[in-house]
XYZ file of C-alpha atoms in Angstrom:
388
model
C 26.092 31.595 14.830
C 28.211 30.367 16.879
C 29.457 33.204 18.928
C 25.425 33.309 19.721
C 24.565 30.204 20.745
C 27.850 30.039 23.278
C 26.546 33.658 24.189
C 23.286 32.915 24.539
C 24.710 29.541 26.501
C 27.077 30.832 29.008
C 24.119 34.223 29.595
C 21.888 30.981 30.861
C 24.848 29.298 32.698
C 25.475 32.287 34.081
C 21.982 32.696 35.475
C 21.357 29.028 36.078
C 19.696 28.774 39.527
C 18.931 32.428 40.026
C 15.340 33.609 40.233
C 14.566 36.666 37.756
C 11.667 38.838 37.186
C 11.699 40.952 34.440
C 9.350 43.853 34.922
C 7.918 46.105 31.331
C 6.131 48.522 32.311
C 3.798 47.790 29.841
C 2.852 45.211 26.836
C 0.845 46.372 24.380
C 2.409 46.707 20.986
C 5.614 44.918 19.365
C 7.914 47.672 19.857
C 11.672 48.257 19.916
C 11.187 48.062 23.702
C 9.229 44.603 22.797
C 11.773 43.242 20.803
C 14.598 42.912 23.687
C 12.116 42.047 26.239
C 12.330 38.472 23.668
C 15.816 38.758 23.969
C 15.805 39.241 27.579
C 13.135 35.942 27.966
C 15.756 33.770 25.091
C 18.041 34.210 28.057
C 16.948 33.892 31.123
C 14.023 31.521 30.333
C 13.236 31.055 33.934
C 12.148 34.781 34.334
C 8.600 35.934 35.589
C 7.483 39.340 33.622
C 6.052 42.009 35.785
C 3.877 44.702 33.268
C 1.658 47.636 34.936
C -0.720 46.368 32.182
C -1.129 43.011 29.347
C -3.650 43.242 26.450
C -0.572 42.506 23.588
C -2.797 40.218 21.101
C -2.667 36.538 20.277
C -0.181 37.303 17.289
C 1.992 39.362 18.650
C 3.101 37.198 21.853
C 6.402 35.333 20.078
C 7.884 34.135 22.977
C 5.998 35.992 26.387
C 3.176 33.403 25.788
C 5.249 30.702 27.405
C 6.648 33.342 30.543
C 4.496 33.651 33.733
C 2.453 37.466 33.293
C 1.761 39.108 36.373
C -0.054 42.898 36.008
C -0.769 45.423 37.816
C -4.228 47.123 39.374
C -4.456 49.529 36.245
C -5.057 46.302 34.053
C -8.663 46.162 35.971
C -10.025 49.451 35.750
C -12.213 51.641 33.620
C -10.983 51.572 29.891
C -7.234 50.234 30.539
C -7.098 48.397 27.292
C -7.588 51.821 25.466
C -6.517 54.346 27.762
C -3.907 52.908 30.252
C -1.944 55.936 28.997
C -4.591 58.187 30.915
C -3.880 56.431 34.523
C -0.342 57.568 33.947
C -0.699 59.461 37.703
C -1.219 56.617 39.146
C 1.356 54.335 37.562
C 4.062 55.720 39.512
C 1.646 54.124 43.098
C 0.683 50.506 40.361
C 4.371 49.816 39.818
C 4.571 49.783 42.838
C 2.735 46.981 44.139
C 5.042 44.787 43.240
C 5.807 41.654 45.188
C 9.151 41.018 43.585
C 10.864 39.370 47.575
C 10.932 36.333 46.106
C 13.826 37.191 42.947
C 17.138 37.525 43.137
C 17.972 39.677 40.144
C 15.348 42.285 38.784
C 15.655 43.486 35.338
C 13.365 46.820 34.828
C 12.746 47.852 30.895
C 12.147 51.099 31.509
C 11.160 53.855 29.485
C 7.985 54.646 32.358
C 7.609 53.607 35.267
C 9.066 49.944 35.580
C 12.410 50.920 37.622
C 10.019 51.664 39.971
C 10.046 48.673 41.485
C 10.355 48.270 45.253
C 13.650 46.448 46.171
C 14.967 44.764 49.465
C 18.634 44.050 50.668
C 20.039 41.197 48.905
C 18.841 41.607 45.643
C 20.005 43.162 42.580
C 18.405 45.360 40.150
C 19.740 46.257 36.617
C 17.591 48.508 34.529
C 18.061 48.063 30.500
C 16.873 52.770 30.460
C 15.101 52.747 27.144
C 15.011 56.583 27.925
C 14.686 58.626 30.927
C 10.538 59.610 31.128
C 10.963 62.218 28.345
C 7.488 63.169 28.017
C 8.214 64.319 32.241
C 11.453 65.769 31.414
C 12.374 66.736 27.409
C 9.512 66.710 25.694
C 7.247 67.618 28.292
C 6.394 71.110 26.143
C 6.054 69.376 23.697
C 3.531 67.180 25.054
C 1.716 69.668 26.412
C 1.208 71.533 22.670
C 0.319 68.276 20.939
C -2.390 67.278 23.736
C -3.646 71.756 23.616
C -5.612 71.119 26.279
C -7.562 73.385 28.415
C -6.034 75.753 30.895
C -7.033 74.363 34.109
C -6.127 71.019 32.850
C -3.412 72.251 31.586
C -1.892 73.474 34.823
C -2.975 70.060 36.594
C -0.518 68.359 34.141
C 1.734 70.601 34.739
C 1.864 69.603 38.107
C 1.602 65.380 38.025
C 4.319 65.884 34.948
C 6.523 68.155 37.881
C 5.885 65.553 40.603
C 6.600 62.811 38.042
C 10.098 64.239 37.839
C 10.231 64.047 41.474
C 9.222 60.891 41.383
C 11.834 59.559 38.722
C 14.386 61.209 40.062
C 14.347 59.389 43.952
C 13.702 55.711 42.255
C 16.318 56.163 39.980
C 18.822 55.758 42.773
C 16.661 52.506 44.139
C 18.658 50.623 40.601
C 21.673 49.345 41.647
C 23.096 49.670 37.892
C 21.594 51.369 34.564
C 22.085 49.507 30.845
C 21.193 52.313 28.613
C 20.147 51.451 24.912
C 22.536 54.401 23.409
C 24.981 56.682 24.216
C 22.001 59.276 24.012
C 20.293 58.049 26.180
C 23.108 57.205 28.971
C 24.038 61.285 28.643
C 20.306 62.139 29.365
C 20.624 59.003 32.262
C 23.599 61.042 33.579
C 22.016 64.794 32.862
C 18.721 63.384 35.149
C 19.709 61.125 36.526
C 23.166 61.674 37.652
C 24.050 58.419 36.569
C 26.639 56.471 35.293
C 25.313 53.449 32.727
C 26.411 50.867 30.161
C 25.679 51.507 26.790
C 24.721 47.968 25.190
C 22.729 48.032 22.034
C 18.950 46.510 21.440
C 19.263 43.521 19.598
C 18.575 43.150 15.569
C 17.019 39.957 14.699
C 19.720 39.880 11.904
C 18.905 35.408 11.319
C 15.789 36.487 10.143
C 16.007 39.330 7.203
C 18.295 38.666 4.344
C 20.452 41.181 1.975
C 18.553 41.833 -1.028
C 21.900 43.116 -3.171
C 19.278 42.700 -6.293
C 16.540 45.680 -8.064
C 14.614 48.025 -6.121
C 10.883 49.339 -6.528
C 10.917 52.409 -7.155
C 9.341 54.235 -3.216
C 10.033 55.224 -0.274
C 9.179 53.024 3.327
C 8.657 55.301 6.518
C 7.023 52.508 8.848
C 6.203 53.242 12.815
C 4.155 53.104 15.174
C 1.743 56.034 14.150
C 2.375 58.493 17.518
C 2.849 62.352 17.666
C 6.705 62.408 17.509
C 7.861 60.056 15.531
C 6.798 63.165 13.052
C 5.046 60.385 9.903
C 3.843 64.154 9.838
C 6.463 65.702 8.497
C 7.034 62.546 6.098
C 3.499 62.787 4.361
C 4.171 66.257 3.738
C 7.708 66.426 2.346
C 6.106 63.521 0.010
C 2.728 65.243 -0.954
C 4.505 68.263 -1.691
C 7.119 66.371 -4.031
C 3.554 65.125 -5.607
C 6.315 62.396 -7.151
C 8.029 60.417 -5.419
C 6.445 56.949 -4.069
C 5.817 56.622 -0.170
C 4.465 53.990 1.628
C 2.959 54.509 5.444
C 3.067 50.737 8.125
C 1.987 51.378 11.232
C -0.790 52.108 13.546
C -1.988 54.065 16.276
C -3.503 57.502 17.587
C -2.508 59.868 14.587
C -3.553 57.385 11.976
C -6.615 59.573 11.074
C -4.971 62.803 10.909
C -2.306 61.411 8.801
C -4.786 60.299 6.110
C -6.022 63.921 6.664
C -2.584 65.556 5.770
C -1.334 62.850 2.718
C -5.161 64.300 1.161
C -5.494 61.270 -1.111
C -2.368 61.810 -2.964
C -1.711 59.127 -5.215
C 2.085 58.795 -4.675
C 1.023 57.891 -1.054
C -0.141 54.788 0.722
C -1.170 54.042 4.463
C -0.677 50.409 4.484
C -1.480 50.117 8.054
C -0.045 47.590 10.930
C 1.723 45.028 9.051
C 2.787 41.795 9.925
C 6.612 41.340 10.152
C 7.047 39.219 7.114
C 5.345 41.686 4.799
C 7.210 44.581 6.525
C 10.359 43.094 6.405
C 9.261 42.200 2.260
C 8.856 46.100 1.987
C 11.849 47.663 3.852
C 13.233 45.069 0.898
C 12.477 46.082 -1.450
C 12.142 50.070 -1.269
C 14.667 52.191 -2.594
C 14.335 54.376 0.773
C 13.723 53.749 4.292
C 12.394 57.274 5.909
C 13.190 58.283 9.580
C 12.360 61.673 10.853
C 12.142 60.984 14.797
C 14.806 62.158 17.339
C 14.378 58.767 18.518
C 16.156 57.281 21.715
C 17.571 54.402 19.168
C 15.332 54.045 16.744
C 15.324 50.054 15.852
C 13.491 50.192 12.463
C 16.551 52.242 10.553
C 19.047 48.874 11.698
C 15.961 45.879 10.538
C 16.056 48.151 6.810
C 20.294 48.037 6.787
C 19.500 44.316 7.384
C 18.038 44.069 4.507
C 20.358 46.124 2.722
C 18.378 48.767 2.381
C 19.761 52.991 2.513
C 18.569 55.167 5.596
C 17.429 58.573 5.401
C 16.846 59.807 8.697
C 16.907 63.732 10.702
C 20.201 63.371 12.313
C 19.583 63.582 15.940
C 19.639 61.096 18.650
C 20.139 56.955 18.421
C 20.212 57.218 13.960
C 23.906 59.731 14.587
C 25.144 55.888 16.246
C 23.113 53.578 13.903
C 23.140 54.638 10.932
C 26.877 56.010 8.473
C 26.538 59.823 6.680
C 27.968 60.340 3.089
C 30.998 61.598 5.357
C 31.556 57.717 4.968
C 32.225 57.733 1.480
C 31.733 54.123 0.155
C 30.621 52.832 4.033
C 27.965 55.608 3.820
C 24.560 53.847 4.434
C 22.414 56.609 4.202
C 22.244 60.150 4.872
C 20.749 63.143 7.639
C 18.755 66.327 7.423
C 18.771 68.882 10.180
C 16.394 70.220 10.546
C 12.327 69.026 11.099
C 11.408 70.240 7.435
C 9.808 68.884 4.429
C 12.085 71.047 3.188
C 15.196 69.526 4.378
C 13.730 66.672 4.361
C 13.203 67.274 0.196
C 16.919 68.451 -0.418
C 17.701 64.849 1.782
C 16.285 62.776 -0.912
C 18.151 64.919 -3.874
C 21.443 64.365 -1.889
C 20.243 60.733 -1.347
C 19.477 60.064 -4.806
C 22.705 61.565 -6.866
C 24.336 58.311 -4.425
C 24.701 54.888 -4.729
C 24.743 52.790 -1.667
C 25.972 49.311 -1.257
C 23.528 46.863 0.015
C 26.645 45.120 1.509
C 28.055 48.256 3.244
C 24.122 48.610 4.591
C 24.200 45.102 5.852
C 28.006 45.249 7.824
C 26.352 48.646 9.602
C 23.395 46.063 10.477
C 25.913 43.385 11.731
C 27.651 45.370 14.177
C 24.397 45.064 16.264
C 23.758 41.751 16.890
C 21.879 39.939 19.223
C 25.089 38.144 19.725
C 26.434 41.338 21.046
C 23.521 42.202 22.901
C 24.380 39.299 25.226
C 28.044 39.384 25.218
C 27.298 42.809 26.880
C 25.054 41.073 29.004
C 27.000 38.314 29.934
C 30.381 40.723 30.730
C 28.511 43.150 32.930
C 27.002 40.202 34.801
C 30.542 38.402 35.215
C 31.341 42.888 36.581
C 28.993 42.758 38.752
C 28.851 39.708 40.545
C 31.889 37.456 39.598
């Protein structure tokens, strides 16, 4: 705890007297990007927030409520609350309209367009990149296939995505320094932007989570926003086909009705919808295992599960490879991987998982490597390197 306080205090001292703006794509739900934002706001209490839209419910605002939030023109457009993503073609224009001329340090927390803000000589722009815009780059075809647009609309969207890629690549040259949330994302930044990035992993709020080393309930847990690329459909189908293993799913989003249809009333599957943080932590701490099927940029939920002492069954690509220790680590293992996003591969991974006894303290020790202290220490080191 002392190290955490010292790192935070030192970073606050470094930022004292500096005018700081934090640019965040949008504030709609509490996800991994918003947890990073919370840690940045704790380090820079003087910061103002700039975001395209802010519809975050009062009960989820936390530290954000203490800061001035500036919204963009999309906030005022028709049906923006429910369909803000439909304004994607206009987001580059909207983000460029923010006037940040009075600030010394601009931090963009970007997975879409936030890094495209206009800055000026004498200002420093550091981008914490959660990922390059995935639906314009590596997930373009999956995005179009999932949406199943009519041919004329698909043709139009392909042109839009091409322009977005061009804009995204160009604005990368305006960033002074990139921070990637994982080695996985640093590789994408190098591929698409031709830029190097410092890796600083997102923080896990370990202080609010205790390691449960007692008996566990007989269910598996999956949790995330219910959107297609999280592949909750794969998890639900695998457990429905099994029929015996119990599954609880936490989260809400556009995929919920589809997942309910896929579950088909299976008695071993419960779709719990959105749950408050305390209930989610309780479910994590008592679960037999946490199931994670996404090819995620980083993925903070598997680490939160490990912080509770809960081992993970994860798709073996993307950020999970940096946060979960597989069976090859012996007694230090914190989970198992499956190599294909199929029900068969997930079922086989569950069999391997159940044949292994996992140590809850090893899970917690792995999560400790991703503390808020390390996050702030990484930022402090970088700020001294850039501006000694």
